[in-house]
Coordinates of C-alpha atoms in Angstrom, one line a residue:
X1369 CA 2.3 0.9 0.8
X1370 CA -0.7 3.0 0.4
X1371 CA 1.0 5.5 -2.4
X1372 CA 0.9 9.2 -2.0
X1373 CA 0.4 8.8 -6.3
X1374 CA -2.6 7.0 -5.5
X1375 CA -4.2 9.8 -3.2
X1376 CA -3.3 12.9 -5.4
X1377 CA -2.4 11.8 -9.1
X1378 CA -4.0 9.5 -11.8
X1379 CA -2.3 7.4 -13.9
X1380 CA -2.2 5.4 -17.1
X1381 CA -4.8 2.7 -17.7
X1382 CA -3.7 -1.1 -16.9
X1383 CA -4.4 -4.8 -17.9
X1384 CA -7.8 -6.2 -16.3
X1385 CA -6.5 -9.0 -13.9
X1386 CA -7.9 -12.6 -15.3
X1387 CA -7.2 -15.2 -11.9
X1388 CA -7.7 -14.5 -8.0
X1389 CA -4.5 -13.5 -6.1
X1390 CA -4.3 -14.6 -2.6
X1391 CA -1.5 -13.2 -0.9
X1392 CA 0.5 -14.8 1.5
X1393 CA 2.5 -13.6 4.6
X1394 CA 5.3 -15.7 4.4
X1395 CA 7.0 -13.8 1.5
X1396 CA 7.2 -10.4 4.0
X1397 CA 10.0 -9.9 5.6
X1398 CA 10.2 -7.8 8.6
X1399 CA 12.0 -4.1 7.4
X1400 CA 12.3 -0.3 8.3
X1401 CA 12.9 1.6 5.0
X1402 CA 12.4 5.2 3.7
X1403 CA 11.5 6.4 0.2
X1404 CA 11.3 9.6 -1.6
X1405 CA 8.8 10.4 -3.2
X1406 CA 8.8 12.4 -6.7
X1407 CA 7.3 14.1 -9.8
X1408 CA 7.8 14.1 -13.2
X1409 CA 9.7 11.9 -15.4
X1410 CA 10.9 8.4 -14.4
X1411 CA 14.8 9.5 -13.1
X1412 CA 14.3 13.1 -13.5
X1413 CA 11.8 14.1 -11.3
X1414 CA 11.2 17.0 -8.4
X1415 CA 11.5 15.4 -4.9
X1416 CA 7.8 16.3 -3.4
X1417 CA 8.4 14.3 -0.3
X1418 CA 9.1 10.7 1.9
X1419 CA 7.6 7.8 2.7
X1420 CA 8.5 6.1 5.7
X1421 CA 7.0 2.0 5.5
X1422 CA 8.0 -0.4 8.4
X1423 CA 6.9 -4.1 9.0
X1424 CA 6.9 -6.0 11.8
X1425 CA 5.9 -9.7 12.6
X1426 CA 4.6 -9.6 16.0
X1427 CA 1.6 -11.1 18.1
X1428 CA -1.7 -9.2 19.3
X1429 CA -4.3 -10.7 21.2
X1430 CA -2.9 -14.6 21.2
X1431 CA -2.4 -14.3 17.2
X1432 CA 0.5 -14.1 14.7
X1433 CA 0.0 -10.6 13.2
X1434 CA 1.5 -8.4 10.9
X1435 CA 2.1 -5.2 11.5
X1436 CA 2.5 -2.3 8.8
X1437 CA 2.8 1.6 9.1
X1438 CA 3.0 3.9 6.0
X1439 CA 3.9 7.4 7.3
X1440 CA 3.8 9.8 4.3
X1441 CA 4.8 13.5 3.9
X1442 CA 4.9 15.7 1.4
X1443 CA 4.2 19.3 -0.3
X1444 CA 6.4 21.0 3.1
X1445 CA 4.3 18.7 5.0
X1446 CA 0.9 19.9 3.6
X1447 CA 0.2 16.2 2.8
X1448 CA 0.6 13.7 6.3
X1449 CA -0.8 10.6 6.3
X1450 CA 0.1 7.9 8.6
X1451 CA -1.6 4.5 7.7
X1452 CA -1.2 2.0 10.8
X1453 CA -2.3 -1.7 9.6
X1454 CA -3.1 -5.1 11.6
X1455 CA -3.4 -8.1 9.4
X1456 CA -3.7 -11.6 9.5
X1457 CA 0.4 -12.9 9.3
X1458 CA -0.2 -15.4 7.4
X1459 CA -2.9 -14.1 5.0
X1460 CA -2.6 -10.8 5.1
X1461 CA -6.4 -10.3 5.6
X1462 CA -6.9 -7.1 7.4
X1463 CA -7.5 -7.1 11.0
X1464 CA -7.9 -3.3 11.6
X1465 CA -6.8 0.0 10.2
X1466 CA -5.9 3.5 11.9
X1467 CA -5.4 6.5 9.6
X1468 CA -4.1 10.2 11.1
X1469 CA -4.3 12.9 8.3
X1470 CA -2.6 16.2 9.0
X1471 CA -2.3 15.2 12.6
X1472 CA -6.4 14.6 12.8
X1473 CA -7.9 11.0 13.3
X1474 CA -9.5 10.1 9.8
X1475 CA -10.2 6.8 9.3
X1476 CA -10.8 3.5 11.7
X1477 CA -11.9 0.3 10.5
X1478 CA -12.2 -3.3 12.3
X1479 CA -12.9 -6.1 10.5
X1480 CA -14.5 -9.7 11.9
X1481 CA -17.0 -11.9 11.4
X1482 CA -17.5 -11.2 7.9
X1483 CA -17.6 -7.7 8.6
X1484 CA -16.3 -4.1 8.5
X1485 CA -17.1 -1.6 10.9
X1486 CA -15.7 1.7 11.9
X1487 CA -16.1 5.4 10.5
X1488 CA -14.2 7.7 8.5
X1489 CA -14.4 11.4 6.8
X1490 CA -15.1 12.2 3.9
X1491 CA -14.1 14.7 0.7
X1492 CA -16.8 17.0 2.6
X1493 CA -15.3 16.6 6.2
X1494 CA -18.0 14.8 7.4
X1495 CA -17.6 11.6 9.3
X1496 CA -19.1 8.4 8.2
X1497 CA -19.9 5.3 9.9
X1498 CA -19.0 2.0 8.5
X1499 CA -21.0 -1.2 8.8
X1500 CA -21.0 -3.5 5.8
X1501 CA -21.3 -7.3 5.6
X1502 CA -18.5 -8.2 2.8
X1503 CA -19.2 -10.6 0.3
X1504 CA -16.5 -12.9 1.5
X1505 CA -12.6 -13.0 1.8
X1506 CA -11.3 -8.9 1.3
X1507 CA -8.1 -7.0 1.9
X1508 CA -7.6 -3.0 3.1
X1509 CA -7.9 -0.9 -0.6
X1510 CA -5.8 1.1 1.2
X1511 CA -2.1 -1.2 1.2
X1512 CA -0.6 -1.8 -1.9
X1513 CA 3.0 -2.8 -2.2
X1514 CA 3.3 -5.3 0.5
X1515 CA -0.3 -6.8 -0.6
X1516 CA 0.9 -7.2 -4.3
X1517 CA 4.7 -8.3 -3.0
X1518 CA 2.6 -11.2 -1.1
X1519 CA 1.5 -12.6 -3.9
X1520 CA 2.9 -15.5 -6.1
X1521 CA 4.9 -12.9 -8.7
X1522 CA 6.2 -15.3 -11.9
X1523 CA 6.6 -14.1 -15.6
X1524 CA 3.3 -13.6 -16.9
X1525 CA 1.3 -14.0 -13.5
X1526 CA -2.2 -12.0 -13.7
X1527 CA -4.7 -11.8 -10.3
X1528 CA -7.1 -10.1 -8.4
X1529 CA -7.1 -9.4 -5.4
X1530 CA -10.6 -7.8 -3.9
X1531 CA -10.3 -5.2 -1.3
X1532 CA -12.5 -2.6 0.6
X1533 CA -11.4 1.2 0.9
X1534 CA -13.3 3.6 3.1
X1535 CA -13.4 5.8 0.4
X1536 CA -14.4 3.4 -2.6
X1537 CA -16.0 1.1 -1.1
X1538 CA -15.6 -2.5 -2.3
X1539 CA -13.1 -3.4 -5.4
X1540 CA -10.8 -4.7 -6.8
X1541 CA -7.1 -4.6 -7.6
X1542 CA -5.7 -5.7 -11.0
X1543 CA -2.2 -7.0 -10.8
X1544 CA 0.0 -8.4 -13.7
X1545 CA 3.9 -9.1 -13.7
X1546 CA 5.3 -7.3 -17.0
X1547 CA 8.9 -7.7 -17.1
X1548 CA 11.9 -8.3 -14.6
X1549 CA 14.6 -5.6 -14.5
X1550 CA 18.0 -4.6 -12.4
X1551 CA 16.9 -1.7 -10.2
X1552 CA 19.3 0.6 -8.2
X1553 CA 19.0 0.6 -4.9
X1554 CA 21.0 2.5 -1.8
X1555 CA 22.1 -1.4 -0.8
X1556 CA 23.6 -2.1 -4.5
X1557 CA 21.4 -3.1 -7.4
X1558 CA 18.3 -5.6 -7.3
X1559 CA 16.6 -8.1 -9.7
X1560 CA 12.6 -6.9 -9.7
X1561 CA 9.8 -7.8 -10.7
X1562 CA 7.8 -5.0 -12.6
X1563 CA 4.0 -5.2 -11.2
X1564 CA 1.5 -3.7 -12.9
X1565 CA -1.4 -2.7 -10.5
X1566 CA -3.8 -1.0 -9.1
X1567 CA -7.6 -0.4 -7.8
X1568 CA -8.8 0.7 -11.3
X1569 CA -7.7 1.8 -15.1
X1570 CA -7.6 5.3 -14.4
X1571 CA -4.8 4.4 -11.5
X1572 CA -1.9 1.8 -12.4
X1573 CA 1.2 2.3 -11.3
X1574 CA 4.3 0.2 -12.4
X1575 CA 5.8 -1.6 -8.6
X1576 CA 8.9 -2.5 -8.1
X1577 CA 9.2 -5.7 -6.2
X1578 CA 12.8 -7.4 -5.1
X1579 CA 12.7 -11.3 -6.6
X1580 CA 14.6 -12.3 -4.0
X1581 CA 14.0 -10.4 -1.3
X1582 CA 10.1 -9.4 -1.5
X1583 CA 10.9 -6.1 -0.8
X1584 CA 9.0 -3.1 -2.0
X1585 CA 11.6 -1.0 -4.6
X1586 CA 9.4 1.6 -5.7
X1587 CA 7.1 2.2 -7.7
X1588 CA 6.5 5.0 -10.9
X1589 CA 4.1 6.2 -13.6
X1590 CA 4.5 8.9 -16.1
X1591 CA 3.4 11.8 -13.8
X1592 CA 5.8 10.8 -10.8
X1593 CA 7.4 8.2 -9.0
X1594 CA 8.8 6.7 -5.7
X1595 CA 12.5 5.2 -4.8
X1596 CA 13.7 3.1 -2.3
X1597 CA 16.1 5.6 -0.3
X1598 CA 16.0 9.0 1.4
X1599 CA 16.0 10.8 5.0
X1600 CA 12.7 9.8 7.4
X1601 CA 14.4 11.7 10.2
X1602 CA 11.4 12.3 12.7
X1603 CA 8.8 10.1 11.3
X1604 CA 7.5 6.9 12.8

């Protein structure tokens, strides 16, 4: 999920990620879920908002497709962001990306033939056009959890994974699997994987990834954090 963390707070630096992660479809199952999201310390923090994250296996356009949205509200809905992603089901390669912000069209990107193309707006409010030739294989900067759930998680497993963000440009996400731990969950409590990851040093956050299940936990750093659990009534 792309985290409302990664948007508005910065976070502890992280490992560098030594082997290439290539995530794979297969390991995400289809789910409806909502999270809250909070601040402050790790089980004692102020609720700021939700999270609202469903995926579907479906078909578009005579393919086998994944699709993702990551609705996100928070601050008495001064922060909206609704993240609607298309991606290869068996890769996880993006197909294309539709961001609304506070109700506004933000951000459209298609990717093909080596390429991405769209527009988006910027810090300034200006829009940008997008047309860049990608240096090969790339997945949307913008989806975290289900990208880093996708990939093969084992004790000690370190990758990257490059992306492309409207907003950064081209990079790359460090990922490392630091420990296993039981996490409480509104279903009963879960074996996880702790993942390590991010687009950068200044941003790692600590994910929480089912072993079993694949499923995105949470995730949390010292200046907030997000659970698995909460009331999405209204979003979509």
């Amino acid at each position: 999920m792309r985290q409302f963390s990664a948007a508005i707070l910065m976070f502890l630096a992280g490992p560098t990620a030594l082997a290439e992660g290539i995530p794979d479809g297969t390991k995400i199952r289809d789910d409806r879920a909502c999270y809250t999201i909070f601040s402050g310390a790790w089980g004692h923090g102020r609720k700021l908002g939700v999270t609202w994250q469903s995926i579907a296996h479906t078909r578009e356009g005579g393919r086998n497709v994944l699709d993702i949205v990551v609705h996100q509200k928070a601050n008495n809905d001064a922060f909206d962001m609704r993240d609607h992603f298309v991606l290869d089901d068996g890769t996880l390669l993006p197909i294309r990306l539709e961001t609304i912000r506070n109700g506004k069209p933000h951000a459209f990107l298609e990717y093909r033939n080596g390429r991405v193309t769209g527009w988006h707006f910027g810090k300034d409010a200006t829009r940008h056009d997008v047309d860049i030739s990608l240096p090969g294989p790339v997945w949307d900067g913008n989806l975290y959890g289900p990208t880093f759930a996708a990939l093969e998680l084992k004790a000690g497993g370190q990758f990257a994974v490059p992306f492309y963000q409207y907003d950064r440009g081209l990079g790359q996400f460090s990922v490392a699997v630091t420990a296993t731990e039981r996490v409480r969950t509104p279903e009963g409590n879960v074996d996880a994987w702790v993942v390590h990851a991010g687009p950068n040093p200044a941003e790692m956050l600590d994910y929480l990834i089912g072993r079993g299940s694949r499923r995105e936990l949470g995730y949390r750093a010292a200046e907030g954090y997000q659970l698995l659990g909460g009331d999405c009534t209204g979003i979509n």
